Coordinates of C-alpha atoms in Angstrom, one line a residue:
M27 CA -47.1 -24.7 21.0
F28 CA -48.8 -27.9 20.0
G29 CA -50.9 -26.0 17.5
L30 CA -47.7 -25.2 15.5
L31 CA -47.0 -28.9 15.0
P32 CA -49.6 -29.6 12.3
R33 CA -48.5 -26.5 10.4
A34 CA -44.9 -27.6 10.5
V35 CA -45.8 -31.1 9.2
A36 CA -47.8 -29.5 6.4
V37 CA -44.9 -27.3 5.3
L38 CA -42.6 -30.3 5.4
A39 CA -45.0 -32.2 3.2
L40 CA -44.9 -29.5 0.6
F41 CA -41.1 -29.8 0.4
V42 CA -41.3 -33.5 0.1
T43 CA -44.1 -33.7 -2.5
A44 CA -43.5 -30.6 -4.6
S45 CA -41.4 -30.7 -7.7
A46 CA -39.8 -27.9 -9.6
F47 CA -37.3 -27.2 -12.4
Q48 CA -34.7 -24.5 -13.0
L49 CA -36.1 -22.2 -15.6
W50 CA -33.0 -20.1 -16.3
H51 CA -30.1 -22.2 -15.0
D52 CA -30.2 -25.0 -17.6
V53 CA -29.5 -23.0 -20.7
N54 CA -31.9 -23.7 -23.7
R55 CA -33.5 -26.7 -22.0
Y56 CA -36.9 -25.2 -21.3
D57 CA -38.9 -22.5 -22.9
A58 CA -40.7 -19.7 -21.2
H59 CA -43.7 -22.0 -20.5
G60 CA -41.6 -24.8 -19.0
N61 CA -41.8 -27.1 -22.0
E62 CA -38.6 -28.9 -22.9
C63 CA -37.1 -27.5 -26.1
L64 CA -36.9 -29.6 -29.3
Y65 CA -33.7 -31.2 -30.2
R66 CA -31.5 -29.5 -32.8
E67 CA -28.6 -30.4 -35.0
K68 CA -25.1 -29.4 -34.3
S69 CA -22.4 -29.8 -37.0
D70 CA -18.6 -29.7 -37.1
V71 CA -18.2 -30.7 -33.5
V72 CA -14.6 -31.2 -32.4
C73 CA -13.8 -34.4 -30.6
S74 CA -11.5 -34.8 -27.7
R75 CA -8.4 -36.9 -28.2
L76 CA -8.6 -40.5 -27.1
C77 CA -5.6 -41.4 -24.8
V78 CA -4.2 -44.9 -24.1
T79 CA -1.2 -46.3 -22.4
D80 CA -0.3 -48.5 -25.5
L81 CA -1.0 -47.5 -29.1
S82 CA -2.2 -51.0 -29.8
S83 CA -5.2 -50.3 -27.6
C84 CA -6.4 -47.6 -30.0
P85 CA -9.4 -48.4 -32.1
T86 CA -8.4 -49.7 -35.5
S87 CA -9.5 -46.5 -37.3
L88 CA -7.3 -44.5 -34.9
Q89 CA -4.2 -46.5 -34.8
P90 CA -1.2 -44.4 -36.1
S91 CA 0.6 -45.2 -39.3
C92 CA 3.5 -43.0 -40.2
P93 CA 5.6 -42.8 -43.4
D94 CA 9.0 -44.4 -43.6
N95 CA 11.7 -42.7 -41.6
Q96 CA 9.1 -41.0 -39.4
S97 CA 7.9 -41.8 -35.9
F98 CA 4.6 -41.2 -34.2
C99 CA 5.3 -38.8 -31.4
A100 CA 3.6 -37.8 -28.1
D101 CA 1.9 -34.8 -29.7
G102 CA -0.2 -37.1 -31.9
E103 CA 1.6 -36.4 -35.1
C104 CA 4.3 -38.0 -37.2
H105 CA 7.8 -36.4 -37.2
D106 CA 11.3 -37.2 -38.3
E107 CA 12.5 -37.0 -34.7
C108 CA 10.6 -36.9 -31.5
T109 CA 12.4 -34.0 -29.7
E110 CA 11.7 -32.9 -26.1
D111 CA 9.7 -29.9 -27.3
I112 CA 7.5 -32.2 -29.4
Q113 CA 7.1 -34.7 -26.6
A114 CA 6.1 -32.0 -24.2
Q115 CA 3.1 -31.1 -26.3
N116 CA 1.3 -34.3 -25.4
P117 CA -2.4 -33.6 -25.5
C118 CA -3.0 -36.3 -23.0
H119 CA -1.1 -34.3 -20.3
C120 CA -3.6 -31.4 -20.5
S121 CA -0.9 -28.8 -20.4
R122 CA 0.4 -30.1 -17.0
S123 CA 3.9 -31.2 -16.1
G124 CA 5.9 -32.1 -13.1
S125 CA 4.1 -32.4 -9.8
K126 CA 0.9 -31.0 -11.4
L127 CA 0.6 -34.0 -13.7
P128 CA -1.3 -36.9 -12.2
S129 CA 0.7 -40.1 -12.0
E130 CA -2.1 -41.9 -13.9
A131 CA -1.6 -39.6 -16.9
Q132 CA 2.2 -39.8 -17.2
D133 CA 2.2 -42.8 -19.5
L134 CA -0.8 -41.7 -21.7
V135 CA -0.3 -41.2 -25.4
P136 CA -2.9 -40.0 -27.9
C137 CA -4.4 -42.0 -30.7
L138 CA -5.0 -40.4 -34.1
T139 CA -7.4 -37.4 -34.2
I140 CA -11.1 -38.2 -34.6
P141 CA -12.7 -36.3 -37.5
N142 CA -15.2 -33.6 -36.6
V143 CA -18.7 -35.0 -36.2
T144 CA -22.3 -33.9 -36.7
I145 CA -24.8 -34.5 -33.9
Q146 CA -28.4 -34.9 -35.1
Q147 CA -30.0 -34.5 -31.7
F148 CA -27.9 -32.2 -29.6
H149 CA -28.9 -31.4 -26.0
A150 CA -27.2 -28.1 -24.9
W151 CA -27.7 -29.1 -21.3
N152 CA -26.1 -32.5 -21.8
S153 CA -23.5 -31.6 -24.4
E154 CA -20.6 -33.7 -23.0
E155 CA -22.5 -37.0 -23.2
D156 CA -23.8 -36.2 -26.7
I157 CA -20.2 -35.4 -27.9
R158 CA -18.7 -38.5 -26.4
S159 CA -21.4 -40.7 -27.9
A160 CA -21.0 -39.2 -31.4
C161 CA -17.2 -39.3 -31.3
G162 CA -17.2 -42.8 -30.0
A163 CA -19.5 -43.9 -32.8
E164 CA -17.3 -42.2 -35.3
A165 CA -14.3 -44.2 -33.9
N166 CA -16.3 -47.4 -33.9
I167 CA -16.0 -47.8 -30.1
T168 CA -18.6 -50.1 -28.7
D169 CA -20.0 -49.9 -25.1
Q170 CA -17.8 -46.9 -24.4
S171 CA -19.6 -46.3 -21.1
K172 CA -17.6 -49.2 -19.7
T173 CA -14.4 -49.2 -21.7
V174 CA -13.7 -45.4 -22.0
G175 CA -13.2 -43.1 -19.1
V176 CA -12.7 -39.3 -18.7
W177 CA -9.5 -37.6 -17.9
D178 CA -9.1 -37.0 -14.1
K179 CA -12.4 -38.7 -13.4
S180 CA -11.8 -42.4 -14.3
W181 CA -8.4 -43.7 -15.3
I182 CA -7.2 -46.7 -17.3
G183 CA -7.6 -49.9 -15.3
G184 CA -9.9 -52.9 -15.3
D185 CA -12.4 -52.6 -18.1
V186 CA -11.3 -49.0 -18.9
M187 CA -8.9 -49.2 -21.9
A188 CA -8.8 -45.5 -22.9
V189 CA -9.8 -42.1 -21.6
W190 CA -11.2 -39.0 -23.3
A191 CA -8.7 -36.1 -22.9
E192 CA -11.4 -33.7 -21.7
C193 CA -9.0 -31.5 -19.9
P194 CA -10.3 -29.6 -16.9
A195 CA -9.6 -25.9 -16.7
A196 CA -5.9 -25.3 -16.3
P197 CA -4.9 -24.4 -12.8
T198 CA -4.7 -20.7 -12.1
P199 CA -1.1 -19.6 -12.6
N200 CA 0.6 -18.1 -9.6
Y201 CA 3.9 -16.6 -8.6
K202 CA 6.7 -18.6 -7.2
Y203 CA 7.8 -15.4 -5.4
N204 CA 11.4 -16.0 -6.4
E205 CA 11.0 -14.1 -9.6
S206 CA 13.6 -11.3 -10.1
Y207 CA 11.1 -8.5 -9.7
W208 CA 9.8 -9.9 -6.4
I209 CA 13.3 -10.5 -5.1
A210 CA 14.1 -6.9 -5.9
T211 CA 11.0 -5.8 -4.1
Y212 CA 12.0 -7.7 -1.0
A213 CA 15.6 -6.4 -1.1
V214 CA 14.6 -2.7 -1.5
N215 CA 11.9 -2.7 1.1
G216 CA 13.9 -4.9 3.5
A217 CA 16.9 -2.6 3.3
L218 CA 14.6 0.4 4.1
V219 CA 13.1 -1.4 7.1
L220 CA 16.5 -2.4 8.3
L221 CA 17.9 1.2 7.9
I222 CA 14.9 2.6 9.9
L223 CA 15.4 0.0 12.7
V224 CA 19.1 0.8 12.9
W225 CA 18.3 4.5 13.1
S226 CA 15.6 4.0 15.8
V227 CA 18.0 2.1 18.0
Y228 CA 20.8 4.7 17.5
K229 CA 18.4 7.5 18.1
G230 CA 17.2 6.0 21.4
F231 CA 20.7 5.6 22.7
A232 CA 21.9 9.0 21.4
E233 CA 19.1 10.9 23.0
Q234 CA 19.3 9.3 26.5
G235 CA 21.7 12.0 27.7
V236 CA 19.5 14.9 26.5
R237 CA 16.3 13.4 28.0
A238 CA 18.0 12.6 31.3
A239 CA 19.5 16.2 31.5
T240 CA 16.2 17.9 30.8
S241 CA 14.2 15.6 33.1
S242 CA 16.6 16.2 36.0
K243 CA 16.1 20.0 35.9
T244 CA 13.6 21.2 38.5
S245 CA 13.9 24.9 37.8
G246 CA 15.7 27.3 35.6
A247 CA 15.2 29.7 32.7
E248 CA 16.7 27.5 29.9
N249 CA 15.2 27.2 26.5
K250 CA 12.0 29.3 26.8
L251 CA 10.0 30.4 23.8
A252 CA 8.7 33.9 23.3
D253 CA 8.6 35.2 26.9
N254 CA 6.7 38.4 27.6
P255 CA 8.6 41.4 26.3
E256 CA 8.1 43.0 29.7
D257 CA 10.2 40.2 31.2
A258 CA 13.0 40.8 28.7
V259 CA 15.7 43.1 30.1
F260 CA 17.9 45.0 27.6
D261 CA 20.5 47.4 28.6
Q262 CA 19.8 50.7 26.9
N263 CA 22.8 52.5 28.3
R264 CA 25.2 51.2 25.6
D265 CA 28.0 52.9 23.7
K266 CA 28.6 52.8 20.0
G267 CA 31.3 50.2 20.3
Y268 CA 29.5 48.0 22.8
N269 CA 30.0 44.2 22.3
L270 CA 26.4 42.9 21.9
S271 CA 27.4 39.3 22.4
E272 CA 28.1 40.1 26.1
K273 CA 24.8 41.7 26.8
P274 CA 22.1 39.7 28.6
L275 CA 19.0 39.5 26.5
V276 CA 16.4 38.0 28.8
S277 CA 16.3 37.5 32.6
G278 CA 14.0 37.2 35.6
V279 CA 12.0 34.3 34.3
T280 CA 11.7 30.9 35.8
K281 CA 10.3 27.9 34.0
M282 CA 10.2 24.1 34.2
A283 CA 11.8 22.1 31.4
S284 CA 9.8 19.1 30.1
E285 CA 11.2 15.5 30.0
D286 CA 11.9 15.5 26.3
G287 CA 13.8 18.7 26.1
S288 CA 10.9 20.9 25.2
V289 CA 9.7 23.9 27.2
D290 CA 6.5 25.8 27.6
S291 CA 5.9 29.3 26.5
M292 CA 4.4 32.3 28.4
D293 CA 3.8 34.4 25.3
P294 CA 0.2 35.6 25.5
A295 CA -0.1 35.3 21.7
M296 CA 0.9 31.7 21.8
P297 CA -0.1 30.0 25.1
N298 CA 1.2 26.5 25.9
S299 CA 3.6 26.6 23.0
C300 CA 6.8 24.6 23.4
L301 CA 10.2 24.1 21.7
H302 CA 12.1 21.1 20.6
G303 CA 15.7 21.3 19.4
Y304 CA 17.1 19.1 16.7
R305 CA 20.3 18.5 14.8
N306 CA 21.0 16.5 11.7
K307 CA 22.9 13.2 11.5
L308 CA 24.0 11.6 8.3
L309 CA 22.2 8.3 9.0
G310 CA 18.9 10.1 9.6
T311 CA 19.3 12.1 6.4
A312 CA 20.0 8.9 4.6
C313 CA 16.7 7.4 6.0
I314 CA 14.7 10.4 4.7
W315 CA 16.2 10.1 1.2
A316 CA 15.7 6.3 1.3
I317 CA 12.0 6.7 2.2
T318 CA 11.6 9.2 -0.7
L319 CA 13.4 6.9 -3.1
V320 CA 11.3 3.8 -2.2
T321 CA 8.1 5.8 -2.4
L322 CA 9.0 6.9 -5.9
L323 CA 10.0 3.3 -6.8
W324 CA 6.6 2.1 -5.7
I325 CA 4.9 4.5 -8.0
C326 CA 7.2 3.4 -10.8
F327 CA 6.5 -0.2 -10.0
L328 CA 2.8 0.5 -10.6
G329 CA 3.7 2.1 -13.9
V330 CA 5.6 -1.1 -14.9
W331 CA 2.6 -3.3 -14.2
T332 CA 0.3 -0.9 -16.0
A333 CA 2.6 -1.1 -19.1
D334 CA 2.8 -4.9 -18.8
Y335 CA -1.0 -5.0 -18.8
Y336 CA -1.1 -3.3 -22.2
G337 CA 2.0 -5.2 -23.5
S338 CA 4.0 -2.0 -23.6
L339 CA 7.1 -3.2 -21.8
P340 CA 10.4 -2.8 -23.7
G341 CA 12.8 -5.5 -24.6
K342 CA 11.9 -9.2 -24.7
Y343 CA 8.5 -8.5 -23.2
S344 CA 7.5 -6.0 -25.9
G345 CA 4.0 -6.8 -27.3
K346 CA 3.3 -9.6 -24.8
L347 CA 0.3 -9.1 -22.6
Y348 CA 0.5 -10.0 -18.9
S349 CA 4.1 -11.2 -19.3
L350 CA 4.9 -10.6 -15.6
A351 CA 1.8 -12.6 -14.5
Y352 CA 2.4 -15.7 -16.7
G353 CA -0.1 -14.6 -19.2
S354 CA -3.0 -14.4 -16.7
D355 CA -5.0 -11.2 -16.8
N356 CA -6.8 -12.1 -13.5
L357 CA -3.4 -12.6 -11.7
E358 CA -2.1 -9.3 -13.3
L359 CA -5.2 -7.4 -12.1
A360 CA -5.1 -8.9 -8.7
T361 CA -1.4 -8.0 -8.4
F362 CA -2.0 -4.4 -9.5
L363 CA -4.8 -3.9 -7.0
I364 CA -2.7 -5.2 -4.2
L365 CA 0.3 -3.0 -5.2
W366 CA -2.0 0.0 -5.6
G367 CA -3.4 -0.6 -2.1
I368 CA 0.1 -0.8 -0.6
S369 CA 1.1 2.4 -2.4
F370 CA -2.0 4.1 -1.2
I371 CA -1.3 3.0 2.4
I372 CA 2.3 4.3 2.1
L373 CA 1.1 7.7 0.9
I374 CA -1.5 7.9 3.7
V375 CA 1.0 7.0 6.4
L376 CA 3.4 9.6 5.1
Y377 CA 0.7 12.2 5.1
V378 CA -0.3 11.4 8.7
L379 CA 3.3 11.4 9.9
K380 CA 4.3 14.4 7.9
P381 CA 4.5 16.8 10.9
H382 CA 6.9 14.4 12.7
L383 CA 8.7 12.6 9.9
R384 CA 11.6 14.9 9.2
N385 CA 12.4 15.6 12.8
Y386 CA 12.1 11.9 13.8
F387 CA 15.2 11.4 11.6
R388 CA 17.1 14.1 13.5
L389 CA 18.5 13.9 17.0
L390 CA 16.7 15.6 19.8
T391 CA 18.8 18.2 21.7
L392 CA 18.3 21.3 23.7
P393 CA 16.7 24.2 21.6
S394 CA 19.8 26.3 22.5
K395 CA 22.1 23.7 21.1
G396 CA 20.3 22.5 18.0
K397 CA 20.5 23.4 14.3
Y398 CA 16.7 23.4 14.1
V399 CA 13.9 24.4 16.4
C400 CA 10.4 22.9 16.2
V401 CA 7.7 25.1 17.6
V402 CA 4.7 23.1 18.8
R403 CA 1.6 25.2 19.2
P404 CA -1.9 23.8 20.2
L405 CA -4.7 24.5 17.7
N406 CA -7.7 25.6 19.7
E407 CA -10.9 25.1 17.7
I408 CA -13.9 27.1 18.6
K409 CA -17.2 25.2 18.2
V410 CA -20.5 27.0 18.4
I411 CA -23.0 24.3 19.6
E412 CA -26.3 24.2 21.4
E413 CA -26.2 24.2 25.2
N414 CA -27.7 20.7 25.4
T415 CA -26.3 18.5 22.7
N416 CA -27.8 15.1 21.9
W417 CA -26.0 11.9 22.4
L418 CA -25.1 11.6 18.7
Q419 CA -23.5 15.0 18.6
H420 CA -21.6 14.2 21.8
Y421 CA -20.1 11.0 20.4
I422 CA -19.3 12.7 17.1
N423 CA -17.4 15.4 19.0
V424 CA -15.6 12.7 21.1
F425 CA -14.6 10.8 18.0
T426 CA -13.5 14.0 16.1
G427 CA -11.3 14.9 19.0
W428 CA -9.8 11.5 19.2
L429 CA -9.2 11.5 15.5
Q430 CA -7.5 14.9 15.6
V431 CA -5.1 13.7 18.3
S432 CA -4.4 10.4 16.6
L433 CA -3.6 12.1 13.3
S434 CA -1.5 14.9 15.0
R435 CA -3.9 17.5 13.8
D436 CA -4.5 19.0 17.2
K437 CA -1.2 20.9 17.2
E438 CA 0.8 22.9 14.7
Y439 CA 4.4 21.8 14.1
T440 CA 6.7 24.4 12.6
T441 CA 10.4 23.7 12.2
C442 CA 12.6 26.7 11.9
L443 CA 16.3 27.0 11.0
I444 CA 18.5 28.4 13.6
E445 CA 20.7 31.3 12.3
K446 CA 23.4 33.6 13.5
T447 CA 23.8 37.4 13.2
S448 CA 27.1 39.0 12.2
E449 CA 28.0 39.3 15.9
G450 CA 27.2 35.6 16.5
R451 CA 23.9 35.9 18.2
I452 CA 21.7 32.8 17.7
Y453 CA 18.1 33.3 16.6
F454 CA 15.3 31.8 14.6
T455 CA 12.3 33.4 12.8
Y456 CA 8.8 32.2 13.6
Q457 CA 5.6 33.8 12.2
C458 CA 7.6 36.9 11.1
T459 CA 9.1 37.4 14.6
R460 CA 12.7 36.9 15.4
Y461 CA 13.4 35.0 18.6
V462 CA 16.9 35.7 19.9
L463 CA 18.8 33.4 22.3
D464 CA 20.2 34.9 25.5
E465 CA 23.5 33.1 26.1
Q466 CA 23.3 33.7 29.9
T467 CA 19.7 32.6 30.5
Q468 CA 19.5 30.2 27.5
Q469 CA 16.2 31.6 26.5
Y470 CA 14.7 32.5 23.2
A471 CA 12.7 35.8 23.3
P472 CA 11.5 38.5 20.9
Y473 CA 12.4 42.2 21.5
E474 CA 10.1 45.1 21.0
F475 CA 11.7 48.4 20.1
D476 CA 10.3 51.6 21.6
L477 CA 9.4 53.9 18.7
G478 CA 7.8 56.4 21.0
T479 CA 4.3 57.1 22.3
S480 CA 3.8 60.5 20.6
H481 CA 4.3 62.1 17.2
R482 CA 7.0 64.3 18.6
R483 CA 9.1 61.3 19.5
L484 CA 8.7 59.9 16.0
I485 CA 9.6 63.3 14.4
E486 CA 12.8 63.4 16.5
Q487 CA 13.9 60.3 14.7
A488 CA 13.4 61.9 11.3
D489 CA 17.2 62.2 10.8
G490 CA 17.7 58.4 11.2
L491 CA 19.3 56.3 13.7
S492 CA 22.8 56.3 15.0
G493 CA 25.3 53.7 13.8
A494 CA 25.2 52.0 17.2
E495 CA 21.4 51.9 17.2
V496 CA 21.4 50.4 13.8
A497 CA 23.9 47.7 14.7
Y498 CA 22.0 46.9 17.9
R499 CA 18.7 46.6 16.1
L500 CA 20.2 44.4 13.4
E501 CA 21.4 42.1 16.1
L502 CA 17.9 41.8 17.7

């Protein structure tokens, strides 16, 4: 440990005694070999305005003299009348006004303009000092290092009688966020959020009865999807004029209803499927249309900012670049990127919520009572993997499974319209199969027609079906 101390001292000594210079950061000061560049002449250099609190403090050569009937105004020129617009163009205010104008600069007025100068020995790395010296010499200012300050660095007071109006970079423009287009943005999106909140509260209260009723059932055969055809009992001993609406469709099956009004299925083709019943409400439908409208408005909003970037807005903004961003291209680009990000997030959220979005804005009810039925079927993915997977594959599988569940991609959601036959039987069609509701057992079930197990049976039906059979099959 003590052996490292001399090395540390040696390294520290190098930092103390070594000297270096910036080869590339001081523009045009050193050549490639580190030698200081020769001085060069620079002509027609523009001088900054010299600002004072009293025009009598201006150098003799810069004191204003206006023709008769004219006055020297704050813009540094002679005018017939010093209007507010002219006074607002005071170069000593450096394009600032109100609270952004320093108090020391409020009373400053400009002297006459100093003619352009030629600098014989111009140092590009020290240009400000060279320009001040040349301009001060042109205005016959002596010892200006003590008597002349620089705007926002040293103000008038004491020995300082004037300041150079070397204006710092104008402050970056920003929104006040009370502009009309921002107020419209707040209003539209706020109204949408309020509408969704009102619907959520209403939906929670309106569905309490359904959830309580379904959760209180301990057994029963209500609202079952696609039971085994062997469990469906259909009376084949019917007459031609039999009233089909009085016939039991499904019986002999007992199931447990879930807490949210959904039920499990025993169909071998669709294990673990369940049903959710829904019905429309005007408020929920209005929410869906509002979401669609606001999404389109966001896309149109992006189009407005794009048109403004190229000066293509109509009306009073026509031909003006960045008019919505106070003429700042950086502010306009930043605004567009933020709005584009928000629009992208909205579209992603809508895509993720797509399986649930429409039914969320419907009221949950029993499948036998609703206008729509949502069939929820698990998607079972078969993965062929090695018997002994490594840790990376294990965590990838875990993350993939979590992501599928989070994005609702582990189940298939299909919403079917509930319809009625000519005899009033309620049914819906799912995957080309009709599921008919038995009014007695409150179950949805498909029905398989026996077409015969031999060719002879099929041939016997060559003359067609009876009218009663046709009517019966149309109902099922």
